[in-house]
XYZ file of N, CA, C and O in Angstrom:
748
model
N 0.840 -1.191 0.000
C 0.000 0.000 0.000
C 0.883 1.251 0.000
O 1.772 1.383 0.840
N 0.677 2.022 -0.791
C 1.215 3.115 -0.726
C 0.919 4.521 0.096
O -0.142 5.061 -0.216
N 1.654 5.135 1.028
C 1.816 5.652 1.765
C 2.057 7.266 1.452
O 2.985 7.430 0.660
N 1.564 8.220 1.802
C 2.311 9.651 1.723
C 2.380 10.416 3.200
O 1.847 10.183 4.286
N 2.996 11.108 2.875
C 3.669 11.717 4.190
C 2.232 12.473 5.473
O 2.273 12.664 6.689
N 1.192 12.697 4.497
C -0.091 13.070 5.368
C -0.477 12.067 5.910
O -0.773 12.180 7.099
N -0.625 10.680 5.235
C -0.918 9.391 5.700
C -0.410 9.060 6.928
O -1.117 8.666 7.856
N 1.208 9.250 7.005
C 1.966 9.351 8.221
C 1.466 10.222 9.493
O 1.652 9.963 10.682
N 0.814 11.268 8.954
C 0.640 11.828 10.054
C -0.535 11.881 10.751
O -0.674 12.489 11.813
N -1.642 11.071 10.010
C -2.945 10.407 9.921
C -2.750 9.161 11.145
O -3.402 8.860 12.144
N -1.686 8.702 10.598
C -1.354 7.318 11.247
C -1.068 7.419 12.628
O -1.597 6.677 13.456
N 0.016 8.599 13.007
C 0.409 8.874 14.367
C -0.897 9.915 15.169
O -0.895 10.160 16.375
N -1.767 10.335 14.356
C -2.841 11.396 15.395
C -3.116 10.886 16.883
O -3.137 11.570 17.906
N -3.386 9.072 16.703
C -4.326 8.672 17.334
C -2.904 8.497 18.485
O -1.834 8.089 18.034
N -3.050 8.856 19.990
C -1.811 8.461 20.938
C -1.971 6.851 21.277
O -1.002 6.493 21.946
N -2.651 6.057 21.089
C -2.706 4.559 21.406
C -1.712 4.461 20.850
O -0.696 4.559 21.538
N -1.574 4.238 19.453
C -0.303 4.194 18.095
C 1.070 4.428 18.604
O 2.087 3.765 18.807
N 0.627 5.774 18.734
C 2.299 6.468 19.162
C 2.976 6.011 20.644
O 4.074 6.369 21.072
N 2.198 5.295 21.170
C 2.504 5.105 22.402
C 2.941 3.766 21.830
O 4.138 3.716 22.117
N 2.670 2.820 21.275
C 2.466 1.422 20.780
C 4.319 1.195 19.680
O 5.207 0.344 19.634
N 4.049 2.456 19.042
C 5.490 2.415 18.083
C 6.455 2.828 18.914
O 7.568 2.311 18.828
N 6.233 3.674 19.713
C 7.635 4.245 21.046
C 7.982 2.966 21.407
O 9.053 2.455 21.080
N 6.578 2.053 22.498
C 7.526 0.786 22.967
C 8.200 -0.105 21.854
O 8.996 -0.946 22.270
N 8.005 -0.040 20.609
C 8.498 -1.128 19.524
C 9.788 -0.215 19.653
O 10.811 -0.883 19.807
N 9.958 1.028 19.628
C 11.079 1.527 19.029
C 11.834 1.153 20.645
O 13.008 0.798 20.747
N 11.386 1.233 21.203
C 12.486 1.056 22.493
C 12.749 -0.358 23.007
O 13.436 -0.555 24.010
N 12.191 -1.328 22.302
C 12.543 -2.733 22.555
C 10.984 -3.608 22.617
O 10.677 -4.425 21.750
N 10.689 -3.494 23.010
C 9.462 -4.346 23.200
C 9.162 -5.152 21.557
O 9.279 -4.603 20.461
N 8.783 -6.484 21.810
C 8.983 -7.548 20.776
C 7.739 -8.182 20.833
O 7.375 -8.359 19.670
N 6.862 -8.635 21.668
C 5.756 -8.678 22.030
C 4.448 -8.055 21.827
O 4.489 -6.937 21.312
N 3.204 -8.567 22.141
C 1.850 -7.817 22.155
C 1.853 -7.272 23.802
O 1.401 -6.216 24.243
N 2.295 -8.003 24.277
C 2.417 -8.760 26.022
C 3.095 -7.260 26.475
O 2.586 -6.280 27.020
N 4.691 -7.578 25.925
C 5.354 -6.279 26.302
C 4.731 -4.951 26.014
O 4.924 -3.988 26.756
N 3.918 -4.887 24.847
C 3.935 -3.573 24.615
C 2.702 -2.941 25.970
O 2.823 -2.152 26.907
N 1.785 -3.615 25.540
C 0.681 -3.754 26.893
C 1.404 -3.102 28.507
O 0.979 -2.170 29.189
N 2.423 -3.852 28.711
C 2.737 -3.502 29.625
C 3.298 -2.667 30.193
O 3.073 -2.323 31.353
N 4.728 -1.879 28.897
C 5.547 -0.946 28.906
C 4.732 0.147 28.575
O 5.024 1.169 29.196
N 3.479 0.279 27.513
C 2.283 1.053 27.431
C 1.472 1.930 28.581
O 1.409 3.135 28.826
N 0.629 0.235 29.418
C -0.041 0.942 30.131
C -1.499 0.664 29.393
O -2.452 1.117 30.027
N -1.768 0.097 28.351
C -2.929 0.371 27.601
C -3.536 -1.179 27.977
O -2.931 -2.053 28.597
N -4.918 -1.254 27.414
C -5.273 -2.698 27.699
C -4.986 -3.238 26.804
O -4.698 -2.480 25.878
N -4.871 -4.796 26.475
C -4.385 -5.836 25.809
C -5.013 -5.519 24.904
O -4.026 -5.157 24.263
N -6.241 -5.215 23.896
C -7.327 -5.146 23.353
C -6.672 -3.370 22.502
O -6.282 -3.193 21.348
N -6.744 -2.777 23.177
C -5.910 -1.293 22.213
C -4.563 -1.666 21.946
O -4.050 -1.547 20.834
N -3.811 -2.249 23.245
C -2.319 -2.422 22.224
C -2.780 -3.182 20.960
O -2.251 -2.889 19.888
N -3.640 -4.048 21.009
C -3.096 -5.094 19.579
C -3.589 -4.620 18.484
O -3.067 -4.706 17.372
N -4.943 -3.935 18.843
C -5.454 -2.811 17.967
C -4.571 -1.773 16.867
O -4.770 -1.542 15.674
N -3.670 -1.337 17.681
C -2.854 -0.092 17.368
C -1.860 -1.081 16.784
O -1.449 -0.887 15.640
N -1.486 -2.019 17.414
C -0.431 -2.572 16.281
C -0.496 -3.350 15.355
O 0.433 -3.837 14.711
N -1.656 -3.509 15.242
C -1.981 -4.285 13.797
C -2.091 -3.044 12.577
O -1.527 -2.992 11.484
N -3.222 -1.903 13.343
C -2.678 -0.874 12.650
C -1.437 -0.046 11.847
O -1.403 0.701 10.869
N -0.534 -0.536 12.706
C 1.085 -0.267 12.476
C 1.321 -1.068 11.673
O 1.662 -0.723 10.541
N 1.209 -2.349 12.025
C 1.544 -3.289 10.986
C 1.211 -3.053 9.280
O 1.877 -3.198 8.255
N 0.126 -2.711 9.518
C -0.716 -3.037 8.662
C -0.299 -2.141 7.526
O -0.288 -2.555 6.367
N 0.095 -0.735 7.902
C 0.872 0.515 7.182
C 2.451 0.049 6.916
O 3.380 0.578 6.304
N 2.351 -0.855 7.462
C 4.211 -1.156 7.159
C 5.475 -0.526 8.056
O 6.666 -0.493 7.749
N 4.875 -0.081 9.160
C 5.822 0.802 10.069
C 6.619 -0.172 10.928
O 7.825 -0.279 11.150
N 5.590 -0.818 11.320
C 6.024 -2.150 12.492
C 6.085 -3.346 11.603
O 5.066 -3.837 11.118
N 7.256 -3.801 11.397
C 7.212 -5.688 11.248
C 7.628 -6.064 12.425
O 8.061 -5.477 13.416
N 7.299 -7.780 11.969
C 7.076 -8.989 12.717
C 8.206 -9.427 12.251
O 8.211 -8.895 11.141
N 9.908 -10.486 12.380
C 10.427 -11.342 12.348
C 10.446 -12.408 12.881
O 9.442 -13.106 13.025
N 11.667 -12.733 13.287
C 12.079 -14.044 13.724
C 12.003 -13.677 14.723
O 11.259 -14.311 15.472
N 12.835 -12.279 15.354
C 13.136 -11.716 16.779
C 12.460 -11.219 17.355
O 12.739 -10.658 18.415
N 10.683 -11.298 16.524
C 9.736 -10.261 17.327
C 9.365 -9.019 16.570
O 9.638 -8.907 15.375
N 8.636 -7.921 17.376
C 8.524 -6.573 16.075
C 9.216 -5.740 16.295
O 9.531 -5.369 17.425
N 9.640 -5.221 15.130
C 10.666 -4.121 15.193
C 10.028 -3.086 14.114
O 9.238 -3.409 13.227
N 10.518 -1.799 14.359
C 10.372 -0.488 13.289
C 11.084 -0.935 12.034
O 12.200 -1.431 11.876
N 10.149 -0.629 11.209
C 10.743 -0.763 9.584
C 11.473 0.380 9.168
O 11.043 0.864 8.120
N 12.570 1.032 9.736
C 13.099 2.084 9.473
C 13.268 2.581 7.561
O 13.005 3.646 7.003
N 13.904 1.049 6.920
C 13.638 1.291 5.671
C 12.312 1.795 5.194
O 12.553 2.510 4.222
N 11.139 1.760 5.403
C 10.262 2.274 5.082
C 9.975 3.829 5.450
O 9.370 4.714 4.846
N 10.655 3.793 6.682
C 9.730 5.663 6.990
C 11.084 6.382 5.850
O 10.863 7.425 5.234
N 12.752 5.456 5.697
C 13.361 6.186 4.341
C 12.592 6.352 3.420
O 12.224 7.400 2.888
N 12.297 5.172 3.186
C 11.539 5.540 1.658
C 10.656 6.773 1.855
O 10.705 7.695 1.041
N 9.545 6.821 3.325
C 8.341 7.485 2.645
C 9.095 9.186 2.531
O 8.862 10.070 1.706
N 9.927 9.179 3.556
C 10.708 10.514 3.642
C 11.265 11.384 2.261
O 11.125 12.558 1.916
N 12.069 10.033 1.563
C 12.523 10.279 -0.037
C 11.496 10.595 -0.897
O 11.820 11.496 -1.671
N 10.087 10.077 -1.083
C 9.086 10.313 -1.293
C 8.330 11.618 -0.546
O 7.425 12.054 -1.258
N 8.418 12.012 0.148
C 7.716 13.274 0.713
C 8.829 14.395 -0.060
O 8.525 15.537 -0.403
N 10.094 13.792 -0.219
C 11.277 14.547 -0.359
C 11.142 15.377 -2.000
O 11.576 16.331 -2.646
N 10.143 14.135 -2.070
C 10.285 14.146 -4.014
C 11.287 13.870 -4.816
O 11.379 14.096 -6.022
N 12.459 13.090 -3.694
C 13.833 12.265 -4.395
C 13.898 11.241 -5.167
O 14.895 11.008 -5.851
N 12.595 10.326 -5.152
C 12.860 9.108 -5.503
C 14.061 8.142 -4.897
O 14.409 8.149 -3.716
N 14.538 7.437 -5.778
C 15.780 6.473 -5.515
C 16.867 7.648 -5.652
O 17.075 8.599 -6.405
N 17.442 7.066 -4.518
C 18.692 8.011 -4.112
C 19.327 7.977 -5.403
O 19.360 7.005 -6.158
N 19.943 9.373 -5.641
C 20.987 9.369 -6.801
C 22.024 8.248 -6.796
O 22.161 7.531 -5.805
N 22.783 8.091 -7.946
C 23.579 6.748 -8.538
C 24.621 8.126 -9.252
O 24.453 9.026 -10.075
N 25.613 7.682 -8.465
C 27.194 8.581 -9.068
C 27.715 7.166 -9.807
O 28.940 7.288 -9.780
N 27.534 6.416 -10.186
C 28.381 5.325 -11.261
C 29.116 4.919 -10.567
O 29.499 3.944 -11.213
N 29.977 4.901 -9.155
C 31.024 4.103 -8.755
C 30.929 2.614 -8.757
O 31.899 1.928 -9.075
N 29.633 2.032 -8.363
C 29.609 0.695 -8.092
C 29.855 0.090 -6.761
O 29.870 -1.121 -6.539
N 30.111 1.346 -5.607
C 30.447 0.815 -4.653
C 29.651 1.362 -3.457
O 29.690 2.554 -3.153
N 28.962 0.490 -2.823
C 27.845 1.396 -2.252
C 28.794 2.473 -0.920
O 28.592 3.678 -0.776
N 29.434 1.946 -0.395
C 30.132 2.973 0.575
C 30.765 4.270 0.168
O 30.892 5.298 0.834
N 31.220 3.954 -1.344
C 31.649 5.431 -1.876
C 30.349 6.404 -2.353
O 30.224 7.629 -2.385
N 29.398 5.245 -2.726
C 27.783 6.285 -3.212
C 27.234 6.907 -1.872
O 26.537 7.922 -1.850
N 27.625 6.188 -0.742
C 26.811 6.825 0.296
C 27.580 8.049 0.868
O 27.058 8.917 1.567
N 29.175 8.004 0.401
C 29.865 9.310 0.809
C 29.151 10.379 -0.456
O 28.344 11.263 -0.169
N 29.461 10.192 -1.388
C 29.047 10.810 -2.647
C 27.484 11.440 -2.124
O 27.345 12.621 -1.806
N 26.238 10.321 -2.097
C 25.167 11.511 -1.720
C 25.392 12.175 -0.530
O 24.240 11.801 -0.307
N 25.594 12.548 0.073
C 26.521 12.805 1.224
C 26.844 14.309 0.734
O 26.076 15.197 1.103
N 27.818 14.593 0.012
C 28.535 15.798 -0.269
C 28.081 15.954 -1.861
O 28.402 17.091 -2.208
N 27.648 15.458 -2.620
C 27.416 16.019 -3.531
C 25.838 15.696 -4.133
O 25.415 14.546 -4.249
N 24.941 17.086 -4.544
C 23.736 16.785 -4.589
C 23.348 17.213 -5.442
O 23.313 18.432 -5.280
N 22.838 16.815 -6.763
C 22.685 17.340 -8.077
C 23.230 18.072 -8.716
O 22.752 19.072 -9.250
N 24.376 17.666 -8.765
C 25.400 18.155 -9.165
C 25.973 19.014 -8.904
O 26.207 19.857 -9.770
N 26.422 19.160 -7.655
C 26.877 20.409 -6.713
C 27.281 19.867 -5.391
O 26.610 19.187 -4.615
N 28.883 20.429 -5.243
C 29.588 20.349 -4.210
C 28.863 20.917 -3.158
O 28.604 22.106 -3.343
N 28.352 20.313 -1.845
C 27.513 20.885 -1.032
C 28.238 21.358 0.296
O 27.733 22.069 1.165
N 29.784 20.717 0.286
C 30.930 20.979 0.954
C 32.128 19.944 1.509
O 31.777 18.779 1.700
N 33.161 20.210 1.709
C 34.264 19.195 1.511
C 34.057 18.242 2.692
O 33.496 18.679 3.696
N 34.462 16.996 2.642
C 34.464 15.887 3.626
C 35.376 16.579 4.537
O 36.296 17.134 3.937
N 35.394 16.717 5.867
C 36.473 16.729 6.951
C 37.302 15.749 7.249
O 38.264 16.142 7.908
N 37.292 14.568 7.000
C 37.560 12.917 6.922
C 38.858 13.333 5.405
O 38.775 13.579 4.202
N 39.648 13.233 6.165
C 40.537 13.050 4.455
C 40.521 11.906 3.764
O 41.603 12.030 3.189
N 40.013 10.694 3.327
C 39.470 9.661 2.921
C 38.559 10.132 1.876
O 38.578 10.057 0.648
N 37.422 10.852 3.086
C 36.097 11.068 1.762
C 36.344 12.072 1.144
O 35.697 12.455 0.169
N 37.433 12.703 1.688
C 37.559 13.767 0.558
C 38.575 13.655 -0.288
O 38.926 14.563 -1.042
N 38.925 12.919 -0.240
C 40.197 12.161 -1.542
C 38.910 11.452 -2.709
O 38.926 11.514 -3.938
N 38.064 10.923 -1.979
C 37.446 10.329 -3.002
C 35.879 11.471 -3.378
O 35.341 11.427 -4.484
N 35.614 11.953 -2.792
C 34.870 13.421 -3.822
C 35.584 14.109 -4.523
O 35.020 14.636 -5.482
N 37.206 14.399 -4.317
C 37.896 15.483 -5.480
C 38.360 14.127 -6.234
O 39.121 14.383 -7.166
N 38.220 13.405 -6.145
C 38.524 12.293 -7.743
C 37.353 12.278 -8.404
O 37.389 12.319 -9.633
N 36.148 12.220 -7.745
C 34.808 11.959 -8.414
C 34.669 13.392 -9.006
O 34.234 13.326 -10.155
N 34.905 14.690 -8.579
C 34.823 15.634 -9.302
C 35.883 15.262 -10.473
O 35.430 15.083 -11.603
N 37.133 15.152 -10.270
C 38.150 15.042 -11.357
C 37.434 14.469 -12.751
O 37.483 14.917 -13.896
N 36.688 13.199 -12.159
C 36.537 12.183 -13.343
C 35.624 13.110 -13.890
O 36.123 13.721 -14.835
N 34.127 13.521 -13.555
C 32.954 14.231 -13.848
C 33.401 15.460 -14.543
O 32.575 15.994 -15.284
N 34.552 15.984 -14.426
C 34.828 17.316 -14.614
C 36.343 17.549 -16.046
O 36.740 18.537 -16.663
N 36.654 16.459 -16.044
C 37.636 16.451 -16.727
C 38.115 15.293 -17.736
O 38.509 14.249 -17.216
N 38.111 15.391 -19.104
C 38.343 14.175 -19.798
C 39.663 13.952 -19.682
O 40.252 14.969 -20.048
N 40.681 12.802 -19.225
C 41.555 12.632 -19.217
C 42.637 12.818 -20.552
O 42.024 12.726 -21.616
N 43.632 12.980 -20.663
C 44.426 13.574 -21.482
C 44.177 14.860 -22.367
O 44.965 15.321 -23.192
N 42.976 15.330 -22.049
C 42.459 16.658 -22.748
C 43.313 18.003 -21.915
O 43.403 18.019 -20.688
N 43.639 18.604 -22.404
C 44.194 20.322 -21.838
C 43.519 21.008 -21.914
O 43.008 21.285 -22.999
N 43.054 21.882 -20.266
C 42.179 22.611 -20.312
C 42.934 23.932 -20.226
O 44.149 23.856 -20.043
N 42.505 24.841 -20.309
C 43.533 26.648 -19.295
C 42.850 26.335 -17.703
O 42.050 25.631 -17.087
N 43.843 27.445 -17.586
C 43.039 27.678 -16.118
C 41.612 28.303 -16.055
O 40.770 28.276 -15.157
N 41.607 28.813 -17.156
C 40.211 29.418 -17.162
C 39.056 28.585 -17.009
O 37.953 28.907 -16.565
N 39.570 27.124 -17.568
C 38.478 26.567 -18.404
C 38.206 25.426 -17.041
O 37.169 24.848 -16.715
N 39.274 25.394 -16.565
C 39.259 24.008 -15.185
C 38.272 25.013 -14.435
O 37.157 24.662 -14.048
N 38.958 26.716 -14.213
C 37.859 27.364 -12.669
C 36.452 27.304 -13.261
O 35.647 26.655 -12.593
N 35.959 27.920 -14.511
C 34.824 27.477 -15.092
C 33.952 26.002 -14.337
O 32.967 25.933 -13.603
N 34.883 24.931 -14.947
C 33.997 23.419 -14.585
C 33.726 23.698 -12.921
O 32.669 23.673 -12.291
N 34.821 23.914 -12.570
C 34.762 23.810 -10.704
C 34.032 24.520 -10.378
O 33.360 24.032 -9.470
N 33.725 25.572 -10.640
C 32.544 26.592 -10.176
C 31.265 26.134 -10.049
O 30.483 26.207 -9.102
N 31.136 25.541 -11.386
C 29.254 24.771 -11.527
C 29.440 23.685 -10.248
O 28.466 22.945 -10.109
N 30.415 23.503 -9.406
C 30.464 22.460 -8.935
C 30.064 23.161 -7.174
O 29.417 22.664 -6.252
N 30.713 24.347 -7.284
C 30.866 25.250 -5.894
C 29.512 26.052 -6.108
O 29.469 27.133 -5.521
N 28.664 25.779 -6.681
C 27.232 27.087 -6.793
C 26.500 26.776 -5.532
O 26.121 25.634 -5.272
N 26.287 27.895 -4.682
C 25.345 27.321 -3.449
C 25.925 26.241 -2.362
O 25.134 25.777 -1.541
N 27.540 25.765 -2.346
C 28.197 25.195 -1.462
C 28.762 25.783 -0.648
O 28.288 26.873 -0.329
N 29.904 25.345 -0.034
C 30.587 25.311 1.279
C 32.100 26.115 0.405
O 32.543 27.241 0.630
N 32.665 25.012 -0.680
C 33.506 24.989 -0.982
C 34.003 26.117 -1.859
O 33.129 26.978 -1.957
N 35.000 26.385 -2.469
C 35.171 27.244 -3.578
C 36.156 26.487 -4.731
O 36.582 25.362 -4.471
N 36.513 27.161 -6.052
C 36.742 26.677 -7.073
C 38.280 26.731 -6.660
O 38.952 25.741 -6.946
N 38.746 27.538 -6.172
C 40.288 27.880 -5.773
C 40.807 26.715 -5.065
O 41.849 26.127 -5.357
N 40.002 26.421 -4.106
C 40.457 25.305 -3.359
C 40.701 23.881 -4.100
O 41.714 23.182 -4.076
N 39.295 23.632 -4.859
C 39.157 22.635 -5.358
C 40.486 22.457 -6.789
O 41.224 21.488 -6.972
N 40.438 23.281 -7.315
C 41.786 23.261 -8.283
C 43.039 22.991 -7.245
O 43.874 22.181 -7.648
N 43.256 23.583 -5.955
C 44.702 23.386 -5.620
C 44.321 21.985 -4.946
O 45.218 21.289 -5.422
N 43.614 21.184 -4.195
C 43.562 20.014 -4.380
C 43.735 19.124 -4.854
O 44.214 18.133 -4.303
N 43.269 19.235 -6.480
C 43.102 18.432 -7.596
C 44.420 18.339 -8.245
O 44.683 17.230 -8.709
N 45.553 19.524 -8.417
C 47.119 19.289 -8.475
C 47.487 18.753 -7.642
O 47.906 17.649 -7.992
N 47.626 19.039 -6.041
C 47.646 18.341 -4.934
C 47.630 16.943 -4.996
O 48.467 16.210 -4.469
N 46.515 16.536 -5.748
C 46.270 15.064 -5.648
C 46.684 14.310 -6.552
O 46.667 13.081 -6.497
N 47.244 15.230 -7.800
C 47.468 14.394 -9.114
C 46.653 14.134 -9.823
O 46.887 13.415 -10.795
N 45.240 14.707 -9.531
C 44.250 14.623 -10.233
C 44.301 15.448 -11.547
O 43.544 15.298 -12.506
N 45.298 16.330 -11.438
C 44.963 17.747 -12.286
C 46.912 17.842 -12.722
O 47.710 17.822 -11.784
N 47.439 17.941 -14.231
C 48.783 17.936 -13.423
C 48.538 19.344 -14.579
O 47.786 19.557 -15.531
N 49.860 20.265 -13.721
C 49.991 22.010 -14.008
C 51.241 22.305 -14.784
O 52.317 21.979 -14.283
N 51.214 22.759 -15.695
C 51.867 22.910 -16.285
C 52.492 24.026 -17.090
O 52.232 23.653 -18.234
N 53.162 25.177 -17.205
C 52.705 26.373 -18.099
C 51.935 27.035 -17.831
O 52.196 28.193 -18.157
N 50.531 26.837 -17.102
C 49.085 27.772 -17.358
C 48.454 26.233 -17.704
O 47.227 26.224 -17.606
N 48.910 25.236 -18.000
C 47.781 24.187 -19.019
C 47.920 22.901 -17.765
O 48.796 22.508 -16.995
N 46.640 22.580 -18.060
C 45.902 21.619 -16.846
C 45.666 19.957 -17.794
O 44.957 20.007 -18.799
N 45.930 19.381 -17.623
C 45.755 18.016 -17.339
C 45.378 16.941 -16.966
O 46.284 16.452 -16.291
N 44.324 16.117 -17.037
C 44.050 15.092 -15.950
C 44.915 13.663 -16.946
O 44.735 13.296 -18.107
N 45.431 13.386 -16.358
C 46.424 12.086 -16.746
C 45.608 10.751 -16.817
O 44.955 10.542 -15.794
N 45.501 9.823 -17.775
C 44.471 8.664 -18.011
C 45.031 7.726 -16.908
O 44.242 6.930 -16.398
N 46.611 7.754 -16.402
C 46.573 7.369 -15.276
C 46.029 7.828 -13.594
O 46.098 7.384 -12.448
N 45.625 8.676 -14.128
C 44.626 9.190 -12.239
C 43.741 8.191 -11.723
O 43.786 7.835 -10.545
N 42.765 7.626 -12.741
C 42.144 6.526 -11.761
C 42.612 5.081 -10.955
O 42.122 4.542 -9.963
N 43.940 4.638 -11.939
C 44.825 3.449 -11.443
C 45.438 4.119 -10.591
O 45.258 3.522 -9.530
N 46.416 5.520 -10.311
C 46.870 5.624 -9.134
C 45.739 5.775 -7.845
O 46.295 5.789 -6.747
N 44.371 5.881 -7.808
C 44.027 5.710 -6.459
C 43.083 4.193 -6.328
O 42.442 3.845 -5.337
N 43.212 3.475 -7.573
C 42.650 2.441 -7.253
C 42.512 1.341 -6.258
O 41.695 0.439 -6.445
């Protein structure tokens, strides 16, 4: 059944519910437990959590019920009007989850503090931003980096002295570079 974010809030009006998903969220695995950690009679807890159930908030496993956290993501991304989280092409879900993270439709939203993730956002800019063995000017690299800094944290200055920094970018004359070896050296 499909769900929208008013639905959600349809769902929580009633306090039986909200009292019913608190004890799920705080441990209770049971009809028994919730009843009890509640306060409500046997007859409204099971009420309210079939209700829950029934919306997809609360499952049932092996271990008992627990909050479907994946679901209130989804309905959130959906209230969000995101859909499926963006896909940067890496293939690797820990680098996509740094990636939506700091970069959001195409825009640097600001640098990782973690020098890790930010080795691997100024490569993901590199690749996105620069065809390897092509020569850009300097003009033409602050240009790309800019569309990248609109409405961020970061600036284009930085991100260019990084990107030499890293070997992402090599300097030369005035003339910029990305080397077809940049992605094997951080592989």
């Amino acid at each position: 059944m499909r769900m929208t974010a008013d639905d959600v809030v349809r769902l929580f009006a009633d306090e039986r519910r909200v009292r019913v998903f608190a004890a799920v969220a705080l441990g209770a695995t049971s009809a028994e437990e919730i009843a009890e950690r509640t306060g409500l009679v046997a007859r409204d807890a099971v009420g309210a959590l079939r209700r829950l159930e029934d919306r997809g908030v609360v499952v049932s496993d092996a271990d008992g019920l627990a909050v479907s956290y994946d679901r209130f993501r989804d309905l959130a991304r959906a209230a969000a009007g995101s859909g499926p989280p963006p896909d940067h092409g890496t293939g690797d879900e820990l680098a996509e989850a740094v990636l939506r993270t700091f970069v959001r439709e195409g825009r640097l939203v600001r640098l990782p503090a973690q020098w890790e993730r930010k080795k691997l956002v100024l490569r993901h800019l590199a690749e996105r931003s620069f065809e390897a063995g092509r020569e850009y000017s300097e003009r033409e690299v602050d240009d790309r980096l800019r569309t990248w800094c609109e409405g961020g944290a970061a600036d284009h200055v930085t991100l260019r002295r990084y990107l030499v920094d890293l070997h992402h970018l090599d300097r030369q004359d005035g003339v910029y570079r990305r080397s077809p070896e940049d992605t094997a050296l951080l592989g």
